[in-house]
XYZ file of C-alpha atoms in Angstrom:
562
model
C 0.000 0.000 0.000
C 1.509 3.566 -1.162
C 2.181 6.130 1.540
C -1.095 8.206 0.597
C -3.163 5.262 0.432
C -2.245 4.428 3.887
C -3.174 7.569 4.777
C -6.844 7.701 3.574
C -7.295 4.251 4.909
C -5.965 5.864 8.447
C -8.169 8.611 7.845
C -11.400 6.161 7.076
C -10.544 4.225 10.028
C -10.774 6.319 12.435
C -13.713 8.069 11.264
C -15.689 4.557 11.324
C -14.141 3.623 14.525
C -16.016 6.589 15.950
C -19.036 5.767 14.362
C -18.557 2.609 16.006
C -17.471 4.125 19.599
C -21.581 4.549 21.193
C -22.031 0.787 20.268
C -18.761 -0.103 22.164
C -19.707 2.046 24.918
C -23.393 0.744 25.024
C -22.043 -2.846 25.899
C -19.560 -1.331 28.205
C -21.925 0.229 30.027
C -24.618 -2.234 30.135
C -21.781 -4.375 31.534
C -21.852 -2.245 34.566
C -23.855 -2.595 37.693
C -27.446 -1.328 37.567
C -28.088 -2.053 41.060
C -31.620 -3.391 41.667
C -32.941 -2.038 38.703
C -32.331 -4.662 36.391
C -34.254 -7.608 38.513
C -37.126 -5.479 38.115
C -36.579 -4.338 34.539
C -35.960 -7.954 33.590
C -38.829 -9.629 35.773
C -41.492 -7.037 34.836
C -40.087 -4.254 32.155
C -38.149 -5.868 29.267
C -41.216 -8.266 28.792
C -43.981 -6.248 28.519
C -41.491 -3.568 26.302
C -40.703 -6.583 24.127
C -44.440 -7.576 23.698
C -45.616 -4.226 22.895
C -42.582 -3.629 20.558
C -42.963 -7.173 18.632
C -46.531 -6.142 18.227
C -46.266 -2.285 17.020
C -43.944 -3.623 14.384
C -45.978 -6.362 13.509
C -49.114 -4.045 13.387
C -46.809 -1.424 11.669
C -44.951 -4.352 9.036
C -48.537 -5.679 8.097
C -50.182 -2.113 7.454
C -47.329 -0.441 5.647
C -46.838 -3.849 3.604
C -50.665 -4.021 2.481
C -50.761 0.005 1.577
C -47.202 0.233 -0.068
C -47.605 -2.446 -2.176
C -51.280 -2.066 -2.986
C -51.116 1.082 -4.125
C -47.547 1.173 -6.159
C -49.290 -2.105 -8.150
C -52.281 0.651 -8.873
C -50.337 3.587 -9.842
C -47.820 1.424 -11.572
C -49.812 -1.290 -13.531
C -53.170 0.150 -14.071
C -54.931 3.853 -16.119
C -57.575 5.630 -13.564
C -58.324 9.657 -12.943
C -55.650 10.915 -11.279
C -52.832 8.803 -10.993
C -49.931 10.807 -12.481
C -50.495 13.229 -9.162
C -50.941 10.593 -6.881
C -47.541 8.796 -8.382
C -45.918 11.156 -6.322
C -48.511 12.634 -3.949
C -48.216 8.772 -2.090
C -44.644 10.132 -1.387
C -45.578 13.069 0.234
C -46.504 11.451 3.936
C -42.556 10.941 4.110
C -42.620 14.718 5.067
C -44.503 14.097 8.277
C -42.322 12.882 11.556
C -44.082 10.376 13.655
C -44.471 13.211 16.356
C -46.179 15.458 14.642
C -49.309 13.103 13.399
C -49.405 12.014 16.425
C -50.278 14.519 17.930
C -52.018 15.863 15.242
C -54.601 12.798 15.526
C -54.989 13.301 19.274
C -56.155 16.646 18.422
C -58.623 15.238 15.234
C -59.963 12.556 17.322
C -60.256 13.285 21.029
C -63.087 14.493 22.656
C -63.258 17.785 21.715
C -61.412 17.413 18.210
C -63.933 18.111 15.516
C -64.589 14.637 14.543
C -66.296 13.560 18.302
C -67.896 16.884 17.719
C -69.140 16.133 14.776
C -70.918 13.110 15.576
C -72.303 14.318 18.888
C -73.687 17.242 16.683
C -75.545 15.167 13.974
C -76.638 12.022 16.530
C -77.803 14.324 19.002
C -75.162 12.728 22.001
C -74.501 14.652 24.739
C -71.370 12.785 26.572
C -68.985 10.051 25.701
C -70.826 7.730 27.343
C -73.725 7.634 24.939
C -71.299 6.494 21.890
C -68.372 3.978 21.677
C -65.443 5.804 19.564
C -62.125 4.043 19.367
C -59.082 5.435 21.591
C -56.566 7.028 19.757
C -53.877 6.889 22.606
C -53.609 2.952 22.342
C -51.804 0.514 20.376
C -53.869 0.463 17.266
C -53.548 4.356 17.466
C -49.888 4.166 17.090
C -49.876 1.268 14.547
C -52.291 3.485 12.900
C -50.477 7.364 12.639
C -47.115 5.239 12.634
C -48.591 3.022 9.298
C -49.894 6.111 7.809
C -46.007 8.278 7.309
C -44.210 5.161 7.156
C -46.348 3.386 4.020
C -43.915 5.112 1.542
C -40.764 3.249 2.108
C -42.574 0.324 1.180
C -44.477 2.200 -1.530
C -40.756 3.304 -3.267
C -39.096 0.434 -3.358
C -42.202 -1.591 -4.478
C -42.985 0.603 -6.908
C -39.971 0.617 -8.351
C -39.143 -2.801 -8.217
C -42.761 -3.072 -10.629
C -41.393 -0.622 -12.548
C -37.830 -2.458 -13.854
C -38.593 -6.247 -13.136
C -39.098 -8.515 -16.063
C -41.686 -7.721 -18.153
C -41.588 -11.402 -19.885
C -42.625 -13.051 -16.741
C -45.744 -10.755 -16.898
C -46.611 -10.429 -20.782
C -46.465 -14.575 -20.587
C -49.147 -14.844 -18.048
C -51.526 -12.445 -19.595
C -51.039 -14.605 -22.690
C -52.082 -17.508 -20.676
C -55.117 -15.615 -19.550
C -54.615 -14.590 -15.791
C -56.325 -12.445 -14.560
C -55.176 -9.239 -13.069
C -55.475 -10.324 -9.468
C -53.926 -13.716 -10.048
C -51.270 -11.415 -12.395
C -50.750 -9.610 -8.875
C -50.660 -12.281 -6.625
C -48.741 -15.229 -8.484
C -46.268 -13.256 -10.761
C -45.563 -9.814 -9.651
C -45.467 -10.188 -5.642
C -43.591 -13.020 -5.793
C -40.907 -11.504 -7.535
C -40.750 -8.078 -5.809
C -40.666 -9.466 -2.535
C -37.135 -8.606 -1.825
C -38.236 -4.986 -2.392
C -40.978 -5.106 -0.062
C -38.544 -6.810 2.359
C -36.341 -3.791 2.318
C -39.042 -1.127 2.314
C -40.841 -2.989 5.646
C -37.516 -3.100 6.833
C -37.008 0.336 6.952
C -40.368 0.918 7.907
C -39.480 -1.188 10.683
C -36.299 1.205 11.369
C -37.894 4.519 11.816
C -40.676 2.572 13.656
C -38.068 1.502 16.409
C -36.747 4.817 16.222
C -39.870 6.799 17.435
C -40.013 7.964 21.157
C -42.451 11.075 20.229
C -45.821 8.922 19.437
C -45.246 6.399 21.680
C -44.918 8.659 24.556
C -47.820 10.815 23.886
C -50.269 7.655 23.041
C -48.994 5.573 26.871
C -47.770 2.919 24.269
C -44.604 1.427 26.426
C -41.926 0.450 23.626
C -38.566 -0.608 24.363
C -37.777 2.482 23.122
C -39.738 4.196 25.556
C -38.157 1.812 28.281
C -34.479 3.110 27.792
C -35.315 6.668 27.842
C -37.997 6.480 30.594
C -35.157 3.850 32.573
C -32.438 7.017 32.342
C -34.634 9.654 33.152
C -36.830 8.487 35.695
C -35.368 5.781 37.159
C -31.939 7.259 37.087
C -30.255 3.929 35.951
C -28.026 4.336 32.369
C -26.966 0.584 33.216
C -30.209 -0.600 33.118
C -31.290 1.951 30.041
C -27.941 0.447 28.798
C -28.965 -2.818 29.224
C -32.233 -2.479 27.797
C -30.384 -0.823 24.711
C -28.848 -4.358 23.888
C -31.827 -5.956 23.748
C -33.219 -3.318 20.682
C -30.026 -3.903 19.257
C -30.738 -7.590 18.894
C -33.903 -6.457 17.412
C -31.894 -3.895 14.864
C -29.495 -5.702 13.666
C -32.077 -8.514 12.464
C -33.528 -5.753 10.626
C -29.983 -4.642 9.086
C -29.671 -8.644 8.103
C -33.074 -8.906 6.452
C -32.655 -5.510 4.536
C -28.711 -6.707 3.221
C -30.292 -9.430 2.784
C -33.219 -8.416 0.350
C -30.857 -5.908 -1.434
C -29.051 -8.653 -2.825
C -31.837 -10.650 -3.889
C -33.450 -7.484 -5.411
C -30.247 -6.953 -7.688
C -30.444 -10.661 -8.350
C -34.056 -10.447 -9.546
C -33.883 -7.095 -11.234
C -30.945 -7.932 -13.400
C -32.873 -10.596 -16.179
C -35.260 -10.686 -18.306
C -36.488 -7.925 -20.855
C -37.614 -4.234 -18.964
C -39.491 -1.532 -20.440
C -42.673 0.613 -19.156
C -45.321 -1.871 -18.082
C -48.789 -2.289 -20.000
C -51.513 -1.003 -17.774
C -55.014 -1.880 -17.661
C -57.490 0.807 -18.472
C -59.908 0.892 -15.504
C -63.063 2.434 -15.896
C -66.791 3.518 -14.291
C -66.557 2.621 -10.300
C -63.092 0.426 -10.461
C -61.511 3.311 -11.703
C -62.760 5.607 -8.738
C -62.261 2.688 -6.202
C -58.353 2.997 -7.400
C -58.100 6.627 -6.817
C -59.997 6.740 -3.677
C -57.328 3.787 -2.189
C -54.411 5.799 -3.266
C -55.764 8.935 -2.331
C -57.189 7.774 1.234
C -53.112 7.413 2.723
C -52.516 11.092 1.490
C -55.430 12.521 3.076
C -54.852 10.242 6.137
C -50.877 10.913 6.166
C -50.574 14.620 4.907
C -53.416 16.285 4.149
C -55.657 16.070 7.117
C -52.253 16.769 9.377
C -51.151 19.295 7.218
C -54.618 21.182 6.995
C -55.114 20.787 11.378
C -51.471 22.566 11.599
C -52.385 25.120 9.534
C -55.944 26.293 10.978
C -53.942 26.311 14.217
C -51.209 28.221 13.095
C -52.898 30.705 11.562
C -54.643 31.418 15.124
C -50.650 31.589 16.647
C -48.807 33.948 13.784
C -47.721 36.758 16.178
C -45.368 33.831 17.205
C -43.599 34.040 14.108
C -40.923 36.687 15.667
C -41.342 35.584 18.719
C -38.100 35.196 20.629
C -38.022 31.466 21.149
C -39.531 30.531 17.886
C -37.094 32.651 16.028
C -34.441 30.829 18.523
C -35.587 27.125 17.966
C -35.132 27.836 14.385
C -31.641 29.378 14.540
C -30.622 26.191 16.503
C -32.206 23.645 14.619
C -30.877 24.904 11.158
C -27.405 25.633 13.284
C -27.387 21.946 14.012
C -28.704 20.702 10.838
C -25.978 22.579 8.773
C -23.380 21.594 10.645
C -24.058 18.400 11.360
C -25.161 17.426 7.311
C -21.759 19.075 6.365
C -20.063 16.939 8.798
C -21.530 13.759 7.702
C -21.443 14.455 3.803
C -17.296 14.922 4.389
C -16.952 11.972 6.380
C -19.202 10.194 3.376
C -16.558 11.659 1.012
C -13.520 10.283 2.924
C -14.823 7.092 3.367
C -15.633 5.988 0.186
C -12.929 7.880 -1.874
C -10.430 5.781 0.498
C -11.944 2.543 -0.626
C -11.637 3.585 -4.408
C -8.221 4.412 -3.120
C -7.632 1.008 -1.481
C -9.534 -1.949 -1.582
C -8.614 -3.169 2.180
C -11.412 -5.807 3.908
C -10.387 -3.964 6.917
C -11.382 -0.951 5.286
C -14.626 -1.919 3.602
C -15.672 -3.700 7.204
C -14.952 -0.748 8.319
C -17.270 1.739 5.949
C -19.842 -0.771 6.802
C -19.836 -0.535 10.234
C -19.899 2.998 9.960
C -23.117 3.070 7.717
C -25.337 0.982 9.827
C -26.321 4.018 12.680
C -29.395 4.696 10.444
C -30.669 1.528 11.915
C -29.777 2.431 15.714
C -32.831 3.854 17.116
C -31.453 7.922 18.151
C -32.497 6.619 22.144
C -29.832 3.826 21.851
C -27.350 6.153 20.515
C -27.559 8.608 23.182
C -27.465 5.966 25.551
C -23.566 5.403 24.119
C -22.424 8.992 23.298
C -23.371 10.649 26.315
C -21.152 8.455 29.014
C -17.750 8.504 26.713
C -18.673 12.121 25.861
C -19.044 13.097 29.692
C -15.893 11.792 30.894
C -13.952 13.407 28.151
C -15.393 16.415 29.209
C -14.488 15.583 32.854
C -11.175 14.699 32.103
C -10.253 17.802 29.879
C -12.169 19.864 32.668
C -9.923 18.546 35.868
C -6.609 18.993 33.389
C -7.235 22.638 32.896
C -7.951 23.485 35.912
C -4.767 21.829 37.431
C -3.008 23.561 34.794
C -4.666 27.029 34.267
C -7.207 27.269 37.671
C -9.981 27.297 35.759
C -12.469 24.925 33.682
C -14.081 23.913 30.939
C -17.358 22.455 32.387
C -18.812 20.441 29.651
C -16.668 21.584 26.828
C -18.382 19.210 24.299
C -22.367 18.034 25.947
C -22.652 21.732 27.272
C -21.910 23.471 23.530
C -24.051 21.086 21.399
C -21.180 18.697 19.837
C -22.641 16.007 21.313
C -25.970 16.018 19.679
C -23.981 16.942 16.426
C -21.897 14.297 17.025
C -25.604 11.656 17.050
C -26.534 13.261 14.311
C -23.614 12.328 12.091
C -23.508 8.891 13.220
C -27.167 8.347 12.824
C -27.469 9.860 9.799
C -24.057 8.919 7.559
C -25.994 6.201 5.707
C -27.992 8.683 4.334
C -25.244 10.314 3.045
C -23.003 7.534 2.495
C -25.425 6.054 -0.076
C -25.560 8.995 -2.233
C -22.275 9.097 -2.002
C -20.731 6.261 -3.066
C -23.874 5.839 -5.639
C -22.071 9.317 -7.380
C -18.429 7.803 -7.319
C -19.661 4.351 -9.306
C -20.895 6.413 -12.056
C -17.253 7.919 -12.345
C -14.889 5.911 -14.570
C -11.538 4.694 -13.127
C -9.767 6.040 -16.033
C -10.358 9.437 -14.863
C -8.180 8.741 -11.717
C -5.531 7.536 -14.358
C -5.754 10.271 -16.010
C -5.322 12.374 -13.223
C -2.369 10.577 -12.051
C -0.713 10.736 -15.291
C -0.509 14.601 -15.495
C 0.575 14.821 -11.940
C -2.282 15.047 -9.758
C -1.877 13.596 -6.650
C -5.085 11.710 -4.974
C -5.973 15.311 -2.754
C -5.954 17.165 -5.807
C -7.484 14.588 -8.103
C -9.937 14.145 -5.317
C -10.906 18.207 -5.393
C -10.541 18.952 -8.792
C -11.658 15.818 -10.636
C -14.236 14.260 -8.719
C -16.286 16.716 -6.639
C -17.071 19.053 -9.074
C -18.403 16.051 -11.409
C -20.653 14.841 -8.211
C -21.669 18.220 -6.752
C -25.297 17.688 -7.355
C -25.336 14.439 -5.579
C -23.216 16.183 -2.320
C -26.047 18.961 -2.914
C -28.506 16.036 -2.724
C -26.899 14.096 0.242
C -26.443 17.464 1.782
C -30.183 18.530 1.426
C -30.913 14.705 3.234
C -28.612 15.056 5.908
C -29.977 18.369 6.792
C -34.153 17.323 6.769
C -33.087 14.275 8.740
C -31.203 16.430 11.319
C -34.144 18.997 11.754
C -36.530 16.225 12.067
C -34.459 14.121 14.774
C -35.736 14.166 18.381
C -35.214 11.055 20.354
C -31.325 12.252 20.463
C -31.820 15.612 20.856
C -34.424 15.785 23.533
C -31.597 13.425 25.942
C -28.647 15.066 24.456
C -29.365 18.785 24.061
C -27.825 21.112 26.717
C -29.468 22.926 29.165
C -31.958 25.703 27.778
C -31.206 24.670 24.340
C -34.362 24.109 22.151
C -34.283 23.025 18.818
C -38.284 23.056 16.386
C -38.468 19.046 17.472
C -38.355 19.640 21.029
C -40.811 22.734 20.707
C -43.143 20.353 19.667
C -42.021 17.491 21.928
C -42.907 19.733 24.881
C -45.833 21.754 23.701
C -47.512 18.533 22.602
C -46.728 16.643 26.230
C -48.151 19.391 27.745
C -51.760 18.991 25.656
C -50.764 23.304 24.244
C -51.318 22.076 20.835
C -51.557 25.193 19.177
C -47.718 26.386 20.805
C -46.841 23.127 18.855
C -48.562 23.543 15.946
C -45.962 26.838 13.714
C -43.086 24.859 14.665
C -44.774 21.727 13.480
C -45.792 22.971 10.359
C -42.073 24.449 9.766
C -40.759 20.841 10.184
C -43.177 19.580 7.697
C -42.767 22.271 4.762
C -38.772 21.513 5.584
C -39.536 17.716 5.343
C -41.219 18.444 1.588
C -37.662 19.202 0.018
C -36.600 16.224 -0.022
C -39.958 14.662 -1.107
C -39.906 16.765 -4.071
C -36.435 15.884 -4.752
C -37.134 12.104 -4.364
C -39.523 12.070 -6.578
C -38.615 14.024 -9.165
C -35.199 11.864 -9.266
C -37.188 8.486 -9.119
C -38.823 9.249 -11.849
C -35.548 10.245 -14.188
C -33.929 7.429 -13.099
C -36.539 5.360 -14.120
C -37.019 6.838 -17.615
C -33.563 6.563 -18.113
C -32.818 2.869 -17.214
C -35.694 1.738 -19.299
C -34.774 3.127 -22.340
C -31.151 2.213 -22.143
C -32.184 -1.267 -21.793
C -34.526 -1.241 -24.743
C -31.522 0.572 -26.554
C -32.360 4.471 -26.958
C -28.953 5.828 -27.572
C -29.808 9.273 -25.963
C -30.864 7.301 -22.926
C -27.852 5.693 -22.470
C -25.573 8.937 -23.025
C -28.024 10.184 -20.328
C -26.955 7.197 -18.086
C -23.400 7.584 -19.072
C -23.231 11.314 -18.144
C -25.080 10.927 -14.532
């Protein structure tokens, strides 16, 4: 290995051994002795938290499944009124965190919320005891505002997985005369489960991931566990402990979704592609199709999104209000940072593997693009102790040295939580990343070499201007992701600090949902870029794959160039 390639794989090393550090620490810590807390969490706690989790996720797996995939087979393989908007208007629930709709559905459907006012209105009732209505803060309330923004994971992949699988498999059994539901069922299911595999699983992810709904509905997660274990009960061993046990539960997820990815490439690589033959639906099948694709954008957007505006409206002297205006600077603060951060680190990780090919290496970029999977709770959980006694130690040297300190040089100023963010979010960015470095040919780098470019150089003036609008892209991710993060940031902000997520954490736990509802709304119209930007790219993609495979030259110059 040449002296600079040693460096870069240095370099990539140690960024992905700090990636790995909170894991490390987790099992440390959980090590440790929790005192009597963990007879208690393990006799009583960790199996009711592991009952209610295994059946929010299997609630949550089921619903997203049967919604993703039913309506990217409608969209994709059949003609009704509508459907070019709703190709991408299915996407647009993605924009919503978990918090928000949760809260926004208390509001809808408590007693007072305008539907339970409706009804009492029209049927003449005059107290909840005349009616039965179904109770929103439950399980199958969570299942239900958790199914209806997580549905589009499993709607993208499925839909796209329709979109380029083999269209010979599917012409042969309409020549045989199936029909369209045995079409659905027999042909095209079968073959796109790996996609649905990976969209449930990450469905799955952001499900484990949410402490904001399951808090407000009394829904007691293992999620919910660990943070209410550290905070409450005072015990990070026994929140530590707890921690391990989701991380069984995660990395089963990570092995299902590697797992799927590889059969999806598998599947999607034979057979002859191009834009599938839909059926023309007409008269009431036509209007059933619109209204089931339409129904999870009302439920997931539009009813949210309309709620969050009428309150709002009511709340718009808080626009320059002092501590709106300063839970914005922070969160964009944060966000910027933190997206910058993480698309760098993306950069030096995967321009040291084109550099050198090391196992050690690759094992290494790996590791370091799995944190999207570890809930933000569990990461906390192993930043905050390692964090804290670096602070401690620096602290005590300085004021040995100089007579005074540092207090919490890195918790106390926010690097911590900046420091979650990057780990939880590099995937996001690594993905993009390394996707935009594929598409650039080797002989480039030989080029480079060849007039006397060294790797820094070729690195600065060769390759990132050819993949600045996928940094912009990864960059634009990073940052929504960031803004929209609050199980880390509501256990490792720093004193006084509020950021738009745990505005609305707090408003909303205190029942003020109109002080939750402009910071709410910001989050959302914030969450939209990205949306936009996913489907918009989606959709080129698509259009150009297809007609490189059935040979359109411009196509695959289009291919080429990206």
């Amino acid at each position: 290995m040449r002296p600079v390639e040693r460096a870069w794989f240095a370099v990539a090393a140690a960024m992905a051994a700090l990636v790995l550090m909170p894991l490390v620490a987790i099992a440390v810590i959980a090590s440790g002795s929790s005192g009597d807390v963990w007879p208690h969490l393990l006799s009583t706690v960790l199996p009711r938290s592991l009952r209610t989790t295994a059946l929010l996720m299997l609630g949550v797996g089921l619903a997203t499944g049967v919604v993703g995939v039913g309506t990217a087979w409608l969209v994709t393989m059949c003609r009704f009124p509508g459907r070019r908007i709703l190709d991408w208007a299915l996407l647009v629930p993605l924009a919503v965190p978990t918090y928000i709709i949760a809260f926004s559905y208390v509001e809808i459907l408590n007693y007072s919320g305008p539907v339970q006012s409706a009804l009492r209105a029209v049927f003449g009732f005059t107290s909840a005891r005349d009616y039965w209505f179904p109770e929103i803060r439950s399980l199958g309330g969570a299942i239900f505002v958790m199914s209806a923004v997580l549905y589009p994971y499993v709607y993208l992949t499925t839909r796209a997985s329709f979109l380029i699988q083999s269209a010979s498999a599917l012409d042969v059994s309409r020549t045989l005369g199936a029909s369209p539901l045995r079409l659905f069922f027999r042909v095209a299911v079968p073959l796109t489960r790996p996609a649905i595999a990976v969209g449930v699983s990450l469905a799955l992810m952001e499900c484990l991931n949410d402490i904001g709904a399951v808090t407000f509905f009394g829904v007691k997660t293992l999620t919910f566990s660990i943070y209410d274990t550290w905070l409450h009960r005072s015990s990070l061993a026994g929140a530590a402990q707890l921690a391990c046990a989701m991380l069984v539960m995660v990395f089963a997820l990570i092995g299902l979704e590697r797992f799927a990815r590889r059969r999806q490439r598998f599947d999607a690589g034979r057979g002859k592609h191009h834009a599938p033959s839909r059926y023309m639906l007409t008269g009431l099948r036509a209007w059933l199709a619109f209204a089931a694709c339409a129904l999870p954008v009302l439920l997931g957007f539009v009813l949210p999104a309309l709620l969050l505006a009428d309150r709002a409206s009511r709340r718009l002297d808080d626009l320059l209000a002092p501590a709106f205006l300063s839970a914005v600077w922070n969160s964009m603060a944060l966000a910027i940072i933190a997206s910058v951060a993480t698309v760098a680190i993306s950069v030096v990780l995967v321009y040291g593997l084109r550099l050198s090919r090391s196992p050690v290496l690759r094992f290494g970029a790996t590791v370091a693009s799995i944190g999207y999977a570890v809930p933000g709770t569990v990461l906390a959980v192993g930043i905050l102790i390692p964090l804290a006694r670096f602070d401690n130690m620096v602290d005590a040297a300085m004021r040995d040295l100089f007579g005074f300190g540092t207090g919490l040089l890195l918790l106390g100023s926010g690097a911590g939580l900046v420091y979650a963010y990057v780990v939880r979010f590099l995937a996001v960015a690594y993905g993009q990343v390394d996707g935009g470095f594929a598409k650039i040919s080797v002989h480039l780098d030989m080029a480079s070499r060849t007039l006397g470019r060294n790797a820094g150089r070729t690195l600065t003036q060769i390759h990132l201007p050819l993949i600045r609008p996928i940094l912009l892209s990864a960059l634009l991710l990073a940052f929504v992701d960031c803004m929209k993060e609050l199980p880390a940031t509501i256990l490792l902000r720093p004193f006084n600090f509020d950021t738009l997520a745990t505005t609305v954490f707090e408003a909303a736990s205190r029942e003020a949902f109109e002080d939750a509802a402009l910071p709410s709304l910001a989050i959302m119209l914030v969450g939209l870029l990205p949306v936009i930007l996913l489907a918009r790219t989606s959709a080129a993609s698509f259009r150009d794959r297809a007609s490189a495979r059935t040979g359109t030259p411009g196509a695959r110059a289009r291919v080429a160039r990206a």
